[in-house]
Each structure stands twice: as structure tokens, then as C-alpha cells.
JSON list of C-alpha atoms in Angstrom, two decimals:
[
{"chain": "A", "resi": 23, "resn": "UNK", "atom": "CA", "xyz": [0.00, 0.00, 0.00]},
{"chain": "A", "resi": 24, "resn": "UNK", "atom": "CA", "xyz": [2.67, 2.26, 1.02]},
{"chain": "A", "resi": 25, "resn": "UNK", "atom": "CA", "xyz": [4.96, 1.21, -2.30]},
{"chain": "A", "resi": 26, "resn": "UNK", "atom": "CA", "xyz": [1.52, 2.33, -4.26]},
{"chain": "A", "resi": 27, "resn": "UNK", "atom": "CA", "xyz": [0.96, 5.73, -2.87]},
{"chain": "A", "resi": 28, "resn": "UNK", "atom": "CA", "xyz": [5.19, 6.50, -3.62]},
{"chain": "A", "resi": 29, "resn": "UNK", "atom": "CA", "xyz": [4.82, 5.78, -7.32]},
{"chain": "A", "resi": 30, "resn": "UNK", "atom": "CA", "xyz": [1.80, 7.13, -7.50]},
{"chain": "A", "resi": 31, "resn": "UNK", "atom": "CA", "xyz": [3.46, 10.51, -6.10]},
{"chain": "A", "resi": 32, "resn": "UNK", "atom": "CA", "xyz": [6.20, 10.06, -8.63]},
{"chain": "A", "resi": 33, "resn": "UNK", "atom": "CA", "xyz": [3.98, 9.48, -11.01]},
{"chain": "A", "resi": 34, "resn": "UNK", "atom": "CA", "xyz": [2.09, 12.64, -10.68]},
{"chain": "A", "resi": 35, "resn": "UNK", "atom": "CA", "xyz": [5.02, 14.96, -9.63]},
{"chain": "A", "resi": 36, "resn": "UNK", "atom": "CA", "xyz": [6.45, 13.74, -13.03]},
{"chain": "A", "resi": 37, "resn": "UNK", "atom": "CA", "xyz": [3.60, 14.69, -15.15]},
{"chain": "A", "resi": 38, "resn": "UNK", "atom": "CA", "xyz": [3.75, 18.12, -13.36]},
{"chain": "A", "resi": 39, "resn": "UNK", "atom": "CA", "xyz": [7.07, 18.45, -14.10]},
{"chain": "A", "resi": 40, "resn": "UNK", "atom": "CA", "xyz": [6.36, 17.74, -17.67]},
{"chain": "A", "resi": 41, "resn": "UNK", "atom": "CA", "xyz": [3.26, 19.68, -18.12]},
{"chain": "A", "resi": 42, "resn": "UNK", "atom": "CA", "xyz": [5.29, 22.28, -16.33]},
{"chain": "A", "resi": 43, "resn": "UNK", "atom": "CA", "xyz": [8.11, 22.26, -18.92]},
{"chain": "A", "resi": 44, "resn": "UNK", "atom": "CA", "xyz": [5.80, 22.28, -21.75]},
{"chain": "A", "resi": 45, "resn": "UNK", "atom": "CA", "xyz": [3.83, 24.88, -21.21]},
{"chain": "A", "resi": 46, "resn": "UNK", "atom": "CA", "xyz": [6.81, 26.98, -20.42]},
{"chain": "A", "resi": 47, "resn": "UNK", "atom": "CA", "xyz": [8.91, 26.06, -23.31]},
{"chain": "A", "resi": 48, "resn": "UNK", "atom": "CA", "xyz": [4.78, 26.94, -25.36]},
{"chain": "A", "resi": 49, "resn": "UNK", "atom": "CA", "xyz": [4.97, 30.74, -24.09]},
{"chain": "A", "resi": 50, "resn": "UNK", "atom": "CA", "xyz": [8.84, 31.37, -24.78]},
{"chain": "A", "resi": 51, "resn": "UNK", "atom": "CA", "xyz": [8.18, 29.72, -28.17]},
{"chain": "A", "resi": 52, "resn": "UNK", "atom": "CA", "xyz": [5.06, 31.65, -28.62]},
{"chain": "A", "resi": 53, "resn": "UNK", "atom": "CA", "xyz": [6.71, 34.84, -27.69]},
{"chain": "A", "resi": 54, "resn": "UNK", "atom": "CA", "xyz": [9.81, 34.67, -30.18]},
{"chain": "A", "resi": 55, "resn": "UNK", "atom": "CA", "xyz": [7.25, 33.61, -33.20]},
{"chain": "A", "resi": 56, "resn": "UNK", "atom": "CA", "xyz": [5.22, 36.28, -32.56]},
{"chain": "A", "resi": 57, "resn": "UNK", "atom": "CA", "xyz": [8.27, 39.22, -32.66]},
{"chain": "A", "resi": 58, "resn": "UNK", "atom": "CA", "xyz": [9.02, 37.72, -36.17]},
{"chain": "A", "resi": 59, "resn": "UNK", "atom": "CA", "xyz": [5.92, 38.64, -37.42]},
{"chain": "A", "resi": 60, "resn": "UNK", "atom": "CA", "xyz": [4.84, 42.36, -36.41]},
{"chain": "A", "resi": 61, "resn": "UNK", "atom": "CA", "xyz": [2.74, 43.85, -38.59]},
{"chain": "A", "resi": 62, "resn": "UNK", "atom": "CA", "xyz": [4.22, 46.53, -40.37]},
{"chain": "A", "resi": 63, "resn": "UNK", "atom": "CA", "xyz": [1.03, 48.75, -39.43]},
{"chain": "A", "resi": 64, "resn": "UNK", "atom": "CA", "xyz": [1.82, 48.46, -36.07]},
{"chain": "A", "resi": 65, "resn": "UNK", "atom": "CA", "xyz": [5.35, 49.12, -36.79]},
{"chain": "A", "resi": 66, "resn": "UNK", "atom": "CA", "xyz": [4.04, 52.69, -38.83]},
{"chain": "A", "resi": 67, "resn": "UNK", "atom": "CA", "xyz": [1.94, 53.48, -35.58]},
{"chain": "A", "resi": 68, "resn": "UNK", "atom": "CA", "xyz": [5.65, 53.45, -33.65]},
{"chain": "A", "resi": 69, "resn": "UNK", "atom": "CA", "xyz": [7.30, 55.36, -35.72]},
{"chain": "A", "resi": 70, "resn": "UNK", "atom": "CA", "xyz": [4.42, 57.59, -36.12]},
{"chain": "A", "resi": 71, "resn": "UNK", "atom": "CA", "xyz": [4.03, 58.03, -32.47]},
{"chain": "A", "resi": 72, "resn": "UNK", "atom": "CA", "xyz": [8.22, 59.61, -32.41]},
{"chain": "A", "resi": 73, "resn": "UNK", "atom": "CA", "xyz": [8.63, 61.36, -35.36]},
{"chain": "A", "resi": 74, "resn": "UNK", "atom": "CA", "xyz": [6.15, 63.74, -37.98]},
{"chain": "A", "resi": 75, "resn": "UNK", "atom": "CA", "xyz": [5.33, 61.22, -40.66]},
{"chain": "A", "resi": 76, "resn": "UNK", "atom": "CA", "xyz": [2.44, 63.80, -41.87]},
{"chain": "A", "resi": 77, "resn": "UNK", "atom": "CA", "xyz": [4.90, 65.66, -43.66]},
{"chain": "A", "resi": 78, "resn": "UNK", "atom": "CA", "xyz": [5.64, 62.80, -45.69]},
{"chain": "A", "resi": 79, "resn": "UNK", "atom": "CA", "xyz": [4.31, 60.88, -48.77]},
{"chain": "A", "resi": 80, "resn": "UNK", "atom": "CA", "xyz": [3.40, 57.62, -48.15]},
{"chain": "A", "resi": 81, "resn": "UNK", "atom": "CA", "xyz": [5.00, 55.34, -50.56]},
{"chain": "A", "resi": 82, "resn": "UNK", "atom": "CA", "xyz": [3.20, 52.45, -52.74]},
{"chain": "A", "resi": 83, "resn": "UNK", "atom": "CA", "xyz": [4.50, 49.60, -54.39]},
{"chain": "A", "resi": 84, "resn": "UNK", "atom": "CA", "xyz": [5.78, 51.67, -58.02]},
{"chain": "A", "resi": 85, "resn": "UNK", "atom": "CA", "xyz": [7.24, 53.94, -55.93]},
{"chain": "A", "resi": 86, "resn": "UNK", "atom": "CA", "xyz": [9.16, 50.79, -54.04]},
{"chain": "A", "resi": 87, "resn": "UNK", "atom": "CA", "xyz": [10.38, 49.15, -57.47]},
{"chain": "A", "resi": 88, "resn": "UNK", "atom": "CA", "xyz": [11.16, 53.44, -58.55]},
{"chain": "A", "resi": 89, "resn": "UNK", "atom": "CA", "xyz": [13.40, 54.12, -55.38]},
{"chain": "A", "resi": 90, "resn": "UNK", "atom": "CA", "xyz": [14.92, 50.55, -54.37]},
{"chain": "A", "resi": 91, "resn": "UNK", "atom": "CA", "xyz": [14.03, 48.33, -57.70]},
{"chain": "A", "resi": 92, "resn": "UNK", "atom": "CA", "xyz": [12.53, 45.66, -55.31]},
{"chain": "A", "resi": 93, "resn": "UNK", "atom": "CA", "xyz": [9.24, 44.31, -56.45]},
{"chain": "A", "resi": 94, "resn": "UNK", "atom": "CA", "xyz": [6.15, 43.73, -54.32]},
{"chain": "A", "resi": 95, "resn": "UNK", "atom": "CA", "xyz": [5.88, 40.37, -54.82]},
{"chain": "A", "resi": 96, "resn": "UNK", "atom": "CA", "xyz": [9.29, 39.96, -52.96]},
{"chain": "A", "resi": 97, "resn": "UNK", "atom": "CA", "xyz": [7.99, 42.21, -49.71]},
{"chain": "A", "resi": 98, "resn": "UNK", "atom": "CA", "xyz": [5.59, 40.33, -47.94]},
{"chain": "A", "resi": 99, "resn": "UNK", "atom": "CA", "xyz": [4.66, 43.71, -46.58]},
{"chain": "A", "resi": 100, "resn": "UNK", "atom": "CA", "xyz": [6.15, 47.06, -46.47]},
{"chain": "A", "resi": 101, "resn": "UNK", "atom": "CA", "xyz": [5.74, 50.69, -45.09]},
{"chain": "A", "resi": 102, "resn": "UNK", "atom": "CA", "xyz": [7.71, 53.45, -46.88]},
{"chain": "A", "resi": 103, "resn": "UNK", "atom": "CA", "xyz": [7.67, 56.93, -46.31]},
{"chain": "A", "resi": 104, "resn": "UNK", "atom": "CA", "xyz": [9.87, 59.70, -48.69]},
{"chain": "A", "resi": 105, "resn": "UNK", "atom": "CA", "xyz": [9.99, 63.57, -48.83]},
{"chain": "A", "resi": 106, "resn": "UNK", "atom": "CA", "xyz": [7.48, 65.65, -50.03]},
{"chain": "A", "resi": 107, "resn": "UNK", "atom": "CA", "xyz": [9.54, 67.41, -52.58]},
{"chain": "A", "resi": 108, "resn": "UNK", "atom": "CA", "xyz": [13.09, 66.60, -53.79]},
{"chain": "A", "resi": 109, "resn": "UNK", "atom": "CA", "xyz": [14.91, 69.22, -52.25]},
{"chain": "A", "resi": 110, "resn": "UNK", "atom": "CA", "xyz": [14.52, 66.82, -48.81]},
{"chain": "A", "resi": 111, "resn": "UNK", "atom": "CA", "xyz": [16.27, 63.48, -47.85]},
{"chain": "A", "resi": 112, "resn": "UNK", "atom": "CA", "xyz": [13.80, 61.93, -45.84]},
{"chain": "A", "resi": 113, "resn": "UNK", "atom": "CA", "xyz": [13.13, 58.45, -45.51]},
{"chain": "A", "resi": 114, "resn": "UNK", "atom": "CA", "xyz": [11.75, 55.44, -43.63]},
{"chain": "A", "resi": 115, "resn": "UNK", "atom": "CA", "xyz": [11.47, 52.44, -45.41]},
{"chain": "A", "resi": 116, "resn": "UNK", "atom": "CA", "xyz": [10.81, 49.15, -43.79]},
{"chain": "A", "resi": 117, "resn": "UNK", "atom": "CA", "xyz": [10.43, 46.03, -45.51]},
{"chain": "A", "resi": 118, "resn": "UNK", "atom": "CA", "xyz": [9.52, 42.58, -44.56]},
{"chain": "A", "resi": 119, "resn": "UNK", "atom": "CA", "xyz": [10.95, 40.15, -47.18]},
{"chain": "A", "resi": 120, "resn": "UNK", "atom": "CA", "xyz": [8.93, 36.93, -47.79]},
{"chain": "A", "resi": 121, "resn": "UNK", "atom": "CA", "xyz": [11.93, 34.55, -47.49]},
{"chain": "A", "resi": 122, "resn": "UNK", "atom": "CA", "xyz": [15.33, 35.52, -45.30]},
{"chain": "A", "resi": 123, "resn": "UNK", "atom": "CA", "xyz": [17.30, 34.72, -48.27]},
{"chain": "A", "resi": 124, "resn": "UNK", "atom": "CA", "xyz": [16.50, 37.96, -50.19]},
{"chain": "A", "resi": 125, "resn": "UNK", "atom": "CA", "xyz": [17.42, 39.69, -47.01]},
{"chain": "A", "resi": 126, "resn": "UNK", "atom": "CA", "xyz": [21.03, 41.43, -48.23]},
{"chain": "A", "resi": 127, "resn": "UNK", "atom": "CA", "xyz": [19.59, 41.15, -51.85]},
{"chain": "A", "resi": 128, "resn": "UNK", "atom": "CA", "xyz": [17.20, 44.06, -50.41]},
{"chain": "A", "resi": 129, "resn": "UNK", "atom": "CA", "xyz": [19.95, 45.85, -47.72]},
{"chain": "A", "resi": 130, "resn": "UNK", "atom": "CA", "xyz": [22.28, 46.18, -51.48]},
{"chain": "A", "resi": 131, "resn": "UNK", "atom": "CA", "xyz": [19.65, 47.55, -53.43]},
{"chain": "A", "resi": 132, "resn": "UNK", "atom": "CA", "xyz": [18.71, 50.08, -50.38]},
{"chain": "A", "resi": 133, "resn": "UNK", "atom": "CA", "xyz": [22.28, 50.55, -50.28]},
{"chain": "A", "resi": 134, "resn": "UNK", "atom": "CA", "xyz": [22.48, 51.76, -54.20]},
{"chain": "A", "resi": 135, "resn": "UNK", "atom": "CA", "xyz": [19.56, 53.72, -53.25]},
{"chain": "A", "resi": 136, "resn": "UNK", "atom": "CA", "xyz": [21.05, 55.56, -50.19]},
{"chain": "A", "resi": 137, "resn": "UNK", "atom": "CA", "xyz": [24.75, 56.01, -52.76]},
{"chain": "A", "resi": 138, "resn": "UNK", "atom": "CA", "xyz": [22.49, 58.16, -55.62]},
{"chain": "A", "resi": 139, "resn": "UNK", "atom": "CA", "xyz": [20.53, 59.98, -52.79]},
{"chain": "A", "resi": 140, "resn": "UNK", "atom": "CA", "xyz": [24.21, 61.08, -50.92]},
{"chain": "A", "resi": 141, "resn": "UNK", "atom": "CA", "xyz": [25.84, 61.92, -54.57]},
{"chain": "A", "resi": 142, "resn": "UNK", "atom": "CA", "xyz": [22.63, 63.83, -55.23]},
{"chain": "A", "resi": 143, "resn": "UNK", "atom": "CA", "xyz": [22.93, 66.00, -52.36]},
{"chain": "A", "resi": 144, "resn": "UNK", "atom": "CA", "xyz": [26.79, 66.09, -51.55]},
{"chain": "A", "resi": 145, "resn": "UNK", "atom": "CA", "xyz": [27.22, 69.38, -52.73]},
{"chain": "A", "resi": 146, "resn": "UNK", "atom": "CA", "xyz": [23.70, 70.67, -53.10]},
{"chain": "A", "resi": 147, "resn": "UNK", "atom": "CA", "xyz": [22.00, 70.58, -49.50]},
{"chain": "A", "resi": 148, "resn": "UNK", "atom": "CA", "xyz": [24.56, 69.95, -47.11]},
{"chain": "A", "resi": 149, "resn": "UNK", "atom": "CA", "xyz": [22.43, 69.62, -44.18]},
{"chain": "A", "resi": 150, "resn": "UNK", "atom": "CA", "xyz": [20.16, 66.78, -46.13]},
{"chain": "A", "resi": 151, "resn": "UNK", "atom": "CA", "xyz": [23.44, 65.43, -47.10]},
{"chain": "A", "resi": 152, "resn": "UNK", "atom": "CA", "xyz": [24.32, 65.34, -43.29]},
{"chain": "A", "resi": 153, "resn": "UNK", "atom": "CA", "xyz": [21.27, 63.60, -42.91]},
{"chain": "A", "resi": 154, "resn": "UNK", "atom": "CA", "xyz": [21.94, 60.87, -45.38]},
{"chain": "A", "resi": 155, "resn": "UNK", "atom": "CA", "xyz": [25.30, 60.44, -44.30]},
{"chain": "A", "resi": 156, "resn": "UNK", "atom": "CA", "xyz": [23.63, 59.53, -40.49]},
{"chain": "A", "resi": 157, "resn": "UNK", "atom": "CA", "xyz": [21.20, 57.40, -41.83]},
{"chain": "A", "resi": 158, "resn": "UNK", "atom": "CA", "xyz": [20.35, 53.80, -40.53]},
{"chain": "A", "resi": 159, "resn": "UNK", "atom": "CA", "xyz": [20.60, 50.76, -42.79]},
{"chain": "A", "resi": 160, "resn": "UNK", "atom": "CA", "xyz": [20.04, 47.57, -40.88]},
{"chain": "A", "resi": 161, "resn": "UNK", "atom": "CA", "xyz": [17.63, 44.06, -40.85]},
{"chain": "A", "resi": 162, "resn": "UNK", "atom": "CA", "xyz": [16.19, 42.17, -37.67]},
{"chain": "A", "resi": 163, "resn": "UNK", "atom": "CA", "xyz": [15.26, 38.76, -39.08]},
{"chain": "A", "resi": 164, "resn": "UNK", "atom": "CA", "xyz": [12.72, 39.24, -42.38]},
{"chain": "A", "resi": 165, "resn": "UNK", "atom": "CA", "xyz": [12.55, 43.06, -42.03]},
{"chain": "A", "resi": 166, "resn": "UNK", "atom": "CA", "xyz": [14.78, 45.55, -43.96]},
{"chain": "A", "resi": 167, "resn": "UNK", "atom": "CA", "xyz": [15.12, 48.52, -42.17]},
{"chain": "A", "resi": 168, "resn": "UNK", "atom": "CA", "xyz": [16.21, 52.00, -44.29]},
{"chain": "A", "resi": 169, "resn": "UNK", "atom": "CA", "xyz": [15.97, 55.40, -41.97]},
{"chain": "A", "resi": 170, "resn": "UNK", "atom": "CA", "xyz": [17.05, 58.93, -43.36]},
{"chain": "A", "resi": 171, "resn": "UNK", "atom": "CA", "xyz": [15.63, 61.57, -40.87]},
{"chain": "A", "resi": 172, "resn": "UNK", "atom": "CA", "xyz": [16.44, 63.93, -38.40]},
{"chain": "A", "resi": 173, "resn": "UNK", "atom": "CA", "xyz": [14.74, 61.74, -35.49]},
{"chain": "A", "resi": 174, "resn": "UNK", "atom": "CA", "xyz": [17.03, 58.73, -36.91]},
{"chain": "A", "resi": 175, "resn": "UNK", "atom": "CA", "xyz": [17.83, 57.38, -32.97]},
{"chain": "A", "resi": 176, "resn": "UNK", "atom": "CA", "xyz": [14.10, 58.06, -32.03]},
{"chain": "A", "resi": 177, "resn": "UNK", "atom": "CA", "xyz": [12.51, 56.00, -35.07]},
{"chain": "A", "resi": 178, "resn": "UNK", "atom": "CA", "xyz": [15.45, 53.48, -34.93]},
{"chain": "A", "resi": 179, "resn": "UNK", "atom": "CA", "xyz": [14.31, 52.52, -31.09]},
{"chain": "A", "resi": 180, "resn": "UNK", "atom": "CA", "xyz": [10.49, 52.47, -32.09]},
{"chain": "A", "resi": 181, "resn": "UNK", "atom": "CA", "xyz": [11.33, 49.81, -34.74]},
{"chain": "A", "resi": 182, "resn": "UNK", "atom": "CA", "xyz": [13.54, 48.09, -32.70]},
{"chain": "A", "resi": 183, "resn": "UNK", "atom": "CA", "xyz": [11.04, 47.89, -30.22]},
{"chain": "A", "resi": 184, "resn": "UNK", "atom": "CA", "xyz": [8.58, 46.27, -32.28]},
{"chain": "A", "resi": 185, "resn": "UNK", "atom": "CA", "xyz": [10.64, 43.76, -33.19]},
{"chain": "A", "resi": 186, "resn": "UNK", "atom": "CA", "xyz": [12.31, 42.33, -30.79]}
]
């Protein structure tokens, strides 16, 4: 009788034990999935809530194959934001790629992009050049991140916040 209620102890402190583990090793999973996959409009509301993005144009998909030459149907989703007029540098591009392996693929061609906009402006508009020459060119797993602004450190944290 005795023998029976030890194993049965075991028994059950080992399916705690398991259940335990499970369920913990469920949330951290759960947690790290979920970071991949921020939606970009909740990403836009972040960087909304730091910097002015009113004074911007919000950018479409021709105006993501015009500026960077990537096409849509390689961005699962994207938010891009450019100057108003050409005489400004600002920008705030972030793009989640469908599959990691076009990840530098996109960071080169945002990298051409950032080259024309700093020859452009070099010896025209020194303090947009200044601004381009700060700028922020970086991924976090699927997302391509491209920031030319004044608020660079501000927008950079927001975004880096969101995806974690």
C-alpha cells in the first residue's frame, strides 16, 4: 500500500514536471514567433508616435520598385515613407521580405539607393546630405530597415522595439 501511494506521487510529480516544462517552453516559443511577425502597421503606428510622418508621402509599391528596384511580390509587406519634394532626404522604409534569403539582396539595393541619394545631395543641400550620411541601414530577421531623418535614434528605437 505504502509502495503504491510513492509511485503514485512520482507518477504525478512527473507529469507536473512535464506539463510544467511544456507549457513553459509553449509561451517562450510563442513569444519569439510572434516578434518575427509584427505587422508593419503596427510598426508605422511606432514610428508615427516619435517622429512627424504627416509631412511625408506615403510610398506604394511603383514607388518601391522606382526608389529601391525591389518588387512587391518579394515584400511580404512594407511601409515606406519619402519627402514631399526633392529638395529633402527623408526616408523610412521598412520592408519585410517573404523569405530571409533575399534579405542582403534588399539591404544592397537600399544601399544603391542611399549612394544616388548622398551623390545627389553632396554638394547641393549639405544639411540633407548630413542627414543621409547619419542614416540607418540595418535588418532584424525578415525586415529591412532603411531610416534617413532627423529623429534617426528616435525612429530606430520604435522599430527596434517592435521587433524584438
Amino acid at each position: 500500500m505504502k509502495n503504491l501511494r510513492k509511485q503514485s506521487k512520482k507518477i504525478l510529480i512527473t507529469l507536473f514536471l512535464l506539463i510544467f516544462s511544456a507549457s513553459i517552453f509553449s509561451a517562450c516559443s510563442n513569444s519569439a514567433e510572434s516578434n518575427k511577425n509584427v505587422a508593419i502597421k503596427d510598426i508605422s503606428e511606432k514610428i508615427s508616435s516619435v517622429t512627424d510622418v504627416a509631412q511625408m508621402k506615403k510610398g506604394d509599391t511603383e514607388k518601391l520598385k522606382k526608389l529601391y528596384k525591389i518588387d512587391a511580390k518579394d515584400a511580404e509587406e512594407f511601409i515606406l515613407y519619402t519627402a514631399t519634394s526633392n529638395i529633402k532626404a527623408d526616408e523610412i522604409a521598412v520592408i519585410k521580405v517573404k523569405d530571409s534569403n533575399q534579405v542582403e539582396d534588399v539591404k544592397k539595393k537600399m544601399g544603391k539607393r542611399i549612394e544616388k541619394q548622398s551623390a545627389s545631395f553632396k554638394d547641393y543641400l549639405p544639411k540633407e546630405y548630413d542627414l543621409i550620411e547619419k542614416h540607418v541601414l540595418k535588418n532584424k530577421d525578415n525586415y529591412v530597415i532603411l531610416i534617413i531623418s532627423k529623429d534617426v535614434e528616435k525612429i530606430e528605437k520604435a522599430i527596434d522595439e517592435s521587433v524584438k
